C-alpha positions as a Python dict, from the first residue, in 0.01 Angstrom:
ca = {
    (1, 'M'): (0, 0, 0),
    (2, 'R'): (281, 238, 84),
    (3, 'Q'): (434, 188, -260),
    (4, 'K'): (101, 277, -423),
    (5, 'V'): (89, 605, -230),
    (6, 'E'): (445, 687, -337),
    (7, 'V'): (365, 615, -702),
    (8, 'C'): (62, 844, -681),
    (9, 'E'): (272, 1122, -528),
    (10, 'I'): (527, 1092, -808),
    (11, 'L'): (252, 1103, -1072),
    (12, 'R'): (93, 1409, -914),
    (13, 'R'): (421, 1595, -875),
    (14, 'S'): (539, 1526, -1225),
    (15, 'E'): (441, 1780, -1485),
    (16, 'G'): (209, 1545, -1661),
    (17, 'P'): (274, 1416, -2009),
    (18, 'R'): (567, 1579, -2183),
    (19, 'L'): (485, 1733, -2517),
    (20, 'G'): (726, 1703, -2804),
    (21, 'P'): (696, 1850, -3153),
    (22, 'Y'): (705, 1499, -3299),
    (23, 'M'): (365, 1431, -3142),
    (24, 'L'): (203, 1697, -3357),
    (25, 'N'): (332, 1562, -3688),
    (26, 'D'): (94, 1269, -3722),
    (27, 'G'): (-151, 1448, -3951),
    (28, 'G'): (-398, 1515, -3669),
    (29, 'S'): (-474, 1855, -3528),
    (30, 'A'): (-280, 1978, -3228),
    (31, 'K'): (-600, 1982, -3022),
    (32, 'E'): (-679, 1617, -3100),
    (33, 'T'): (-323, 1523, -3011),
    (34, 'L'): (-337, 1712, -2682),
    (35, 'D'): (-675, 1558, -2596),
    (36, 'G'): (-533, 1213, -2660),
    (37, 'I'): (-229, 1280, -2442),
    (38, 'A'): (-449, 1413, -2162),
    (39, 'A'): (-672, 1104, -2182),
    (40, 'N'): (-367, 876, -2168),
    (41, 'W'): (-236, 1068, -1867),
    (42, 'K'): (-567, 1028, -1682),
    (43, 'A'): (-568, 658, -1767),
    (44, 'T'): (-216, 619, -1628),
    (45, 'I'): (-316, 782, -1300),
    (46, 'A'): (-634, 570, -1282),
    (47, 'E'): (-433, 253, -1352),
    (48, 'H'): (-233, 318, -1037),
    (49, 'G'): (-554, 381, -839),
    (50, 'C'): (-468, 745, -776),
    (51, 'N'): (-801, 896, -879),
}
């Protein structure tokens, strides 16, 4: 349980997903890309039970 709390702290303290220019070159709009990254970030936090 302690490890889970530490993982959640690290996730919260980190700056969230890092954005790189390469992520915007997939033919999608920047907004779609950012929405996808945000959704993945929320899923990562949820996976660790940090809601």
